Coordinates of C-alpha atoms (C1' of nucleotides) in Angstrom, one line a residue:
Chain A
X144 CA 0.0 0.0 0.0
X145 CA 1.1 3.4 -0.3
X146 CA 3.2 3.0 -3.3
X147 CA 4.1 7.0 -4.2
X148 CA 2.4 8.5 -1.6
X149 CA 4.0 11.6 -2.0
X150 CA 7.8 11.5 -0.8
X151 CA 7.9 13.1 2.8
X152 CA 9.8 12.1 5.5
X153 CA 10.9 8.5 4.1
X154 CA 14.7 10.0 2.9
X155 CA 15.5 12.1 6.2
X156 CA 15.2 8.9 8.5
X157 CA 19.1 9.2 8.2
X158 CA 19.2 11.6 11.0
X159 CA 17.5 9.7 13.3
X160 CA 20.0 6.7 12.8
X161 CA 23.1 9.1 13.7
X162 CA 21.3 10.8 16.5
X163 CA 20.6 7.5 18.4
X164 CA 23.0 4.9 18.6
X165 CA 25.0 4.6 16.0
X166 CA 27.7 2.7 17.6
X167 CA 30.2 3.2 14.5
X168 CA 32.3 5.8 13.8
X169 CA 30.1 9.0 14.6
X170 CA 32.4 12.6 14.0
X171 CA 35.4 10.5 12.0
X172 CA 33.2 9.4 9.0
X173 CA 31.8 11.7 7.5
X174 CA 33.3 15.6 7.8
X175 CA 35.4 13.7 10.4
X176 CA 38.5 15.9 10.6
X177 CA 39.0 19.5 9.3
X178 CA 40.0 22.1 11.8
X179 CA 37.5 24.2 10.6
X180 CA 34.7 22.3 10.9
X181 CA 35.6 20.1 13.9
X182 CA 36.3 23.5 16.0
X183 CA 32.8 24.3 15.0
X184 CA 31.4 20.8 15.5
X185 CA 32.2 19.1 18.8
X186 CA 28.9 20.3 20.0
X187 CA 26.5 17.9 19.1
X188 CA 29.3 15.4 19.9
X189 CA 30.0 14.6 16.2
X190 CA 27.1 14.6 14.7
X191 CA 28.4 15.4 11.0
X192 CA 26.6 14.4 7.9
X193 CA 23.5 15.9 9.7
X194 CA 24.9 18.7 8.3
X195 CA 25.2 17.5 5.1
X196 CA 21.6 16.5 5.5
X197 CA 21.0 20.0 6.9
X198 CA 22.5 21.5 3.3
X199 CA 20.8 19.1 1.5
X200 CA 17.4 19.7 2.7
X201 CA 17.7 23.3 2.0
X202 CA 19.7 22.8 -1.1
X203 CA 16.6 21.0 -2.7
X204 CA 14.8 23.3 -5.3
X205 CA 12.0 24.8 -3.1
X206 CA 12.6 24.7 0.1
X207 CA 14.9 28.6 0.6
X208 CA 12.2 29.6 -2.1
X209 CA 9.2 28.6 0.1
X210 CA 11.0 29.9 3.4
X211 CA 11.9 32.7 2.0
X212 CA 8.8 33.9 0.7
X213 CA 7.3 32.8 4.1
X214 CA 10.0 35.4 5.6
X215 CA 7.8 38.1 4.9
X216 CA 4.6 36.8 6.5
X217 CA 1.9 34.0 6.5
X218 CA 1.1 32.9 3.0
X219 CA -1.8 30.5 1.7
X220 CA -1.3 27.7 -0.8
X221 CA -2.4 28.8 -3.6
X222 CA -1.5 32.7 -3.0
X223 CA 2.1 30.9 -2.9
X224 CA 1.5 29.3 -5.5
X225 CA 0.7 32.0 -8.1
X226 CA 3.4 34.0 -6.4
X227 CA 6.1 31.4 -7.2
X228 CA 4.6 31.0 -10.3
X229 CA 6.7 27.9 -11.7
X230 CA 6.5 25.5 -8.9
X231 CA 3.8 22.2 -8.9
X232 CA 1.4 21.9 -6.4
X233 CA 3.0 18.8 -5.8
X234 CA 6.1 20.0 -4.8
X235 CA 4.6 23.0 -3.1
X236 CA 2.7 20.5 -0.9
X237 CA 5.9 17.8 0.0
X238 CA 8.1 21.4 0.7
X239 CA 5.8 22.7 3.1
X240 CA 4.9 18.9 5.1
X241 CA 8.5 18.6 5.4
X242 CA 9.2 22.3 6.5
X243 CA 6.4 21.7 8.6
X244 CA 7.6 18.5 10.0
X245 CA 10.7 20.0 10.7
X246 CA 9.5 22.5 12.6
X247 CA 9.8 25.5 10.3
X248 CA 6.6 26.3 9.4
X249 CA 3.3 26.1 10.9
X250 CA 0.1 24.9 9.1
X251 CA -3.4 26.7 10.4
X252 CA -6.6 25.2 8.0
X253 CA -9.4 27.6 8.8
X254 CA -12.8 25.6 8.3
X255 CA -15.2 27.9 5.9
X256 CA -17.1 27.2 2.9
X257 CA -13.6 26.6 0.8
X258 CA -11.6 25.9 3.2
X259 CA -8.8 28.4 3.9
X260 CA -4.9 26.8 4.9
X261 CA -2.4 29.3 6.4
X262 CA 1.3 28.6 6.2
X263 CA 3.5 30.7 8.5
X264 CA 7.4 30.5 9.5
X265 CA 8.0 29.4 13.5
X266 CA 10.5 31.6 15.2
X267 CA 13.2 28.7 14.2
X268 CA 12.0 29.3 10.7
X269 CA 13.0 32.5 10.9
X270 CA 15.7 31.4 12.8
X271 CA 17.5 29.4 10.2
X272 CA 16.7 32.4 7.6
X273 CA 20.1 34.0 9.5
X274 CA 22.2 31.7 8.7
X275 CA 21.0 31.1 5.2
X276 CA 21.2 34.8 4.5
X277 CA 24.5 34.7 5.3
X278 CA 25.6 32.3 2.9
X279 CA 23.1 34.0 0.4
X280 CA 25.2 37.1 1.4
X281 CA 28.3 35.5 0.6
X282 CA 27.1 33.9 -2.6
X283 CA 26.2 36.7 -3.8
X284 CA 29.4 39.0 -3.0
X285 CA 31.1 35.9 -4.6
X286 CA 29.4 35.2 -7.4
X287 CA 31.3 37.4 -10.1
X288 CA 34.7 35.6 -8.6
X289 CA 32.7 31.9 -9.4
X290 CA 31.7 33.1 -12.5
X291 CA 35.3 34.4 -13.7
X292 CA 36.9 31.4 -12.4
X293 CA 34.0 28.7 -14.5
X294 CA 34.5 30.8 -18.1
X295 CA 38.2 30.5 -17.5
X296 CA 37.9 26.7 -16.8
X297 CA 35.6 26.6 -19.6
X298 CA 37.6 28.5 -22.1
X299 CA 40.8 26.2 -21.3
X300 CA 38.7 22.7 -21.6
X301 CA 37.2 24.2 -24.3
X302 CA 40.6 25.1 -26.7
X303 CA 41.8 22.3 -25.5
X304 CA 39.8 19.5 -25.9
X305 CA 36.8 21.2 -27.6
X306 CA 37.7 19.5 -31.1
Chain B
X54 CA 30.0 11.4 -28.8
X55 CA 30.6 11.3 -25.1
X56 CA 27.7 9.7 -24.0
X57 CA 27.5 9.6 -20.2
X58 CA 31.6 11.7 -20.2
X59 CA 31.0 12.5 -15.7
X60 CA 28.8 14.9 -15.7
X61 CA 30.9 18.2 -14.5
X62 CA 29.2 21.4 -15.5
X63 CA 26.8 21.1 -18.0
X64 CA 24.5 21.6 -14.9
X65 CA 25.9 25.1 -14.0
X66 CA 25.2 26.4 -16.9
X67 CA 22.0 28.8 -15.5
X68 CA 24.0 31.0 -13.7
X69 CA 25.5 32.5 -16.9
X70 CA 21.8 33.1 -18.3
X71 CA 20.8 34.7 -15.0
X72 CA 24.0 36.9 -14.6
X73 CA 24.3 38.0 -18.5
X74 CA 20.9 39.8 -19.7
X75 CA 18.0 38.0 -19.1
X76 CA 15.5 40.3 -19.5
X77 CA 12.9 39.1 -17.8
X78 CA 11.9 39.1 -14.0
X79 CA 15.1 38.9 -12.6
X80 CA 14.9 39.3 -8.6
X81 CA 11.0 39.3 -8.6
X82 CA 10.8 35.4 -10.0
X83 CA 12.5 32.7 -7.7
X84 CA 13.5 34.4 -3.8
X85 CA 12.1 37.4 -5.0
X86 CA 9.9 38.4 -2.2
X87 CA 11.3 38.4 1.3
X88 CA 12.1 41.3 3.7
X89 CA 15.0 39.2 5.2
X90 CA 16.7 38.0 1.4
X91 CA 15.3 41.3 -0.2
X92 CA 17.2 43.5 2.1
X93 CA 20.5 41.3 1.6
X94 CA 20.1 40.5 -1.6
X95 CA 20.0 43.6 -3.9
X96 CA 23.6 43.3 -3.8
X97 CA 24.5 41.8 -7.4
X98 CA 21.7 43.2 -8.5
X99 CA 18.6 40.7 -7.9
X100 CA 20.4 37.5 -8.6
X101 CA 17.6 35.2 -6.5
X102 CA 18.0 31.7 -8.0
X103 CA 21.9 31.9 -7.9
X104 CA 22.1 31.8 -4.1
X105 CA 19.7 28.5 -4.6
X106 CA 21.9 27.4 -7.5
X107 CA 24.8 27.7 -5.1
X108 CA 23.3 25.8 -2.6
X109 CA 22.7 22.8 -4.8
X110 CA 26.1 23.0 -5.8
X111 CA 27.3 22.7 -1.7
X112 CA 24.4 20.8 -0.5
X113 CA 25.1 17.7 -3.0
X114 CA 26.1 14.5 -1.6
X115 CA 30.0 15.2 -1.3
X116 CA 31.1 18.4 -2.2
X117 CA 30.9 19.6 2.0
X118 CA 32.8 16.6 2.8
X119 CA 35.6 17.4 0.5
X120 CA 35.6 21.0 0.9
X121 CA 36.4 20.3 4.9
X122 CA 38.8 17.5 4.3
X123 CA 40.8 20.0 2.1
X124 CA 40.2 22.6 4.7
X125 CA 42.9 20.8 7.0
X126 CA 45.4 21.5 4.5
X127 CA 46.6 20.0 0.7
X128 CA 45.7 16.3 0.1
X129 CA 46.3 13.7 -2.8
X130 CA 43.9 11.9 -4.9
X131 CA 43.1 8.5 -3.0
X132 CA 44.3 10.1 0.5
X133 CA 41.5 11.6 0.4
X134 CA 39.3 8.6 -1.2
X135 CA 40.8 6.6 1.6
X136 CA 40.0 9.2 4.1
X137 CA 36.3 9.7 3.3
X138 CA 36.4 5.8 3.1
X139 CA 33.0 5.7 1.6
X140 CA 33.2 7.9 -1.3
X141 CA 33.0 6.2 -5.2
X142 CA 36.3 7.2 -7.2
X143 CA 33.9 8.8 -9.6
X144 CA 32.2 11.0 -7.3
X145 CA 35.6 12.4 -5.8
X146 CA 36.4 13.2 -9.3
X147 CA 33.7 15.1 -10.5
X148 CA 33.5 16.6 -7.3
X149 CA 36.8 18.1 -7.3
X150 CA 36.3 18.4 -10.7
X151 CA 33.1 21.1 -10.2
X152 CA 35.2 22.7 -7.9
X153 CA 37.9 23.3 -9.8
X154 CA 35.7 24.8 -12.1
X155 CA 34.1 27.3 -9.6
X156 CA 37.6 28.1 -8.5
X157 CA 37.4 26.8 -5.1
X158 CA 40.5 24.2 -5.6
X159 CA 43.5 24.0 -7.3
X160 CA 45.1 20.9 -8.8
X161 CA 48.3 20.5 -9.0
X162 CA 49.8 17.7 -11.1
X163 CA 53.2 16.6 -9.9
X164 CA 54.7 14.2 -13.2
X165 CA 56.5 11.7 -11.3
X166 CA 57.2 7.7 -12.2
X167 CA 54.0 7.5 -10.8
X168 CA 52.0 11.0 -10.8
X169 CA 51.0 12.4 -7.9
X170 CA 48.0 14.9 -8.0
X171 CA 47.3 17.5 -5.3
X172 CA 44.6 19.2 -4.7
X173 CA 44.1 22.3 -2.3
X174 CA 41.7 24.8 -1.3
X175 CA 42.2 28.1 -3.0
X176 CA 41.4 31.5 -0.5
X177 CA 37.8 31.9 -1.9
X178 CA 37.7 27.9 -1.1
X179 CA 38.6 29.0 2.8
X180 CA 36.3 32.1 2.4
X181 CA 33.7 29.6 1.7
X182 CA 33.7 27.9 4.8
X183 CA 32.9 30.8 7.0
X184 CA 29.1 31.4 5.9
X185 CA 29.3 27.6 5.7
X186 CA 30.5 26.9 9.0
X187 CA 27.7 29.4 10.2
X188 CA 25.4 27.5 8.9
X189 CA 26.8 24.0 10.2
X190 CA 27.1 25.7 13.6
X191 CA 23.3 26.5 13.5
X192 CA 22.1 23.1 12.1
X193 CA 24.1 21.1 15.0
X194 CA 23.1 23.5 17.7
X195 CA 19.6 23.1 16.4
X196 CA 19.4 19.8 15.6
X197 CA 18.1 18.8 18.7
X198 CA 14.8 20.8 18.0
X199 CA 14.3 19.9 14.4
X200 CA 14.7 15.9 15.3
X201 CA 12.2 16.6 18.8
X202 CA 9.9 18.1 15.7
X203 CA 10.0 15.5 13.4
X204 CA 9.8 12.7 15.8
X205 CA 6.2 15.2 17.5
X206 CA 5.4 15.1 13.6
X207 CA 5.5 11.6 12.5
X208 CA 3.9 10.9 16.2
X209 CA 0.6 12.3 15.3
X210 CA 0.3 11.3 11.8
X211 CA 1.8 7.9 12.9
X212 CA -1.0 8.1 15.4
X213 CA -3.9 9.6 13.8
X214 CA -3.3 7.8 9.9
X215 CA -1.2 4.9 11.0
X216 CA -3.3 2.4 9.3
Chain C
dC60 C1' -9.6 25.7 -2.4
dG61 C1' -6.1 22.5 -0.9
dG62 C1' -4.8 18.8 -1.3
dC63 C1' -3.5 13.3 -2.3
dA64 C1' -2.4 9.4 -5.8
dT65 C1' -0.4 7.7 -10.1
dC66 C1' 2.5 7.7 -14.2
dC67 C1' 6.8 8.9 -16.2
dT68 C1' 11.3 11.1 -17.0
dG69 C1' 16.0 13.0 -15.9
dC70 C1' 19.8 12.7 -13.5
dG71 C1' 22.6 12.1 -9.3
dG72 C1' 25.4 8.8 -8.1
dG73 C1' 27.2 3.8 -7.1
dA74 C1' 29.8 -0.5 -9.1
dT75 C1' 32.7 -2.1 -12.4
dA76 C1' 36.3 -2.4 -15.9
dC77 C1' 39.8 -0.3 -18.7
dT78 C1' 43.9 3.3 -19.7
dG79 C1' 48.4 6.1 -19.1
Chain D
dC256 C1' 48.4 6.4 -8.8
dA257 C1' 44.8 9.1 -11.0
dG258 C1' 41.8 9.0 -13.6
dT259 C1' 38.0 7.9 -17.9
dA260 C1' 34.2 5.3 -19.9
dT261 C1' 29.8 2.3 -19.2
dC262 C1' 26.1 0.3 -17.3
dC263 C1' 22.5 0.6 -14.2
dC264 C1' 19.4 1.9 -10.4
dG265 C1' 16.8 5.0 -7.2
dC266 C1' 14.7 9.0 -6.4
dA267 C1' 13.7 13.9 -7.0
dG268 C1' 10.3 16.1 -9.2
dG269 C1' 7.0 17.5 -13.3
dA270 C1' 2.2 16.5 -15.5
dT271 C1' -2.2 14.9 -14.9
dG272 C1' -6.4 13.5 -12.7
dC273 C1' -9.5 12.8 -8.7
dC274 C1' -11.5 14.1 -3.9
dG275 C1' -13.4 16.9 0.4

DNA sequence: CGGCATCCTGCGGGATACTG
DNA sequence: CAGTATCCCGCAGGATGCCG
């Protein structure tokens, strides 16, 4: 039963796996060493590819769109959707259970004739949106820099091997 | 020709369309919106999807875990595979491959009997790590919260639908 | 209106085998 | 040692259709 069902919460199970137990080898695996990072990471006690997990769940293709639009106030589903414009109702729906699920966003259905749904960001939603800005920020003051450094890789590959 | 040929950047390519003309809704399509992103973001100029593209690019699978294993300091090809210990010869390649590209690594080819490859984290690759570590920092000191949400979450609905 | 369920496709990414 | 080239599979994610 349930064949699709909609993909939720089935692929971030992971984190509950490292959280636990996980009698292995918890901060050497996976960003194990790195002065950087270890300096920063010794607080959960080694949790590491949940940060991988982290960036990968906001890395997807909706879910910073969906927050961030959320960062300016309560939205409802289809007022997000025509304000996105390109996104499926499919994926609007799976972002925002798993936001919700997470924690990040509330969900308040209002009962009348068509029923009403309210999607808002908890204070850890916005929460997270520091963070994110930051390396938005960054991104963004960077972004020429990237772009320099891919034509130049580009170019070389290119005369090179292009034919 | 070059059928499968690792995929390295034809992926990448959107940024270039975003950051050349594109006529078209620049800053009001993808993160648009948003007080918080609006108010940081009209820096280059209303890129929006970059800052997503960017976090794809970080939040795939391995790129994070390489990025901090070069952050200790200059490592070879299969150090490094034997370091991650998990990690598919393929994926370390294009991995460092992509960021070579973006300009985040160097790769330096030393032509001995048998050739030894280094690869290294250029100062834009350390700058990186800063918003990144930010955001680590924030995921594993909120972690906690986000795994007591989920595990409220799947509760109810494990509850309420659970067969 | 706000969903869920199904079909279908692309591509991320692992395993394997072959070169220089 | 450091890759490159293939094959193959799973899953993110788009299109469509039905329901309260």
């Amino acid at each position: 039963m349930k064949p699709d069902d909609l993909g939720v919460h089935p692929r971030t199970s992971s984190v509950h796996a490292v959280m636990r137990d996980d009698p292995g080898p918890t901060a050497e695996e996976c960003l194990g060493r790195t002065t950087h990072f270890r300096e920063d990471m010794r607080h959960g006690g080694g949790s590491c590819h949940a940060v991988s997990d982290m960036l990968s769940r906001i890395g997807d293709k909706w879910t910073l769109v969906v927050v961030s639009y959320l960062g300016e106030g309560p939205m409802r589903f289809n007022e997000m959707r025509r304000e996105i414009g390109n996104i499926s109702q499919k994926m609007l729906t799976v972002t925002l259970r798993n936001l919700e699920r997470d924690g990040f966003v509330t969900r308040t259905v209002t009962p009348t004739r068509p029923p009403q749904v309210e999607y808002a960001l908890t204070e850890m939603g916005h929460c997270l949106l520091v963070p994110v800005t930051g390396l938005a920020r960054w991104t963004l003051d960077n972004i020429a820099r990237i772009e320099a450094a891919r034509a130049d890789y580009d170019d070389r590959d290119g005369a090179a091997a292009g034919k």
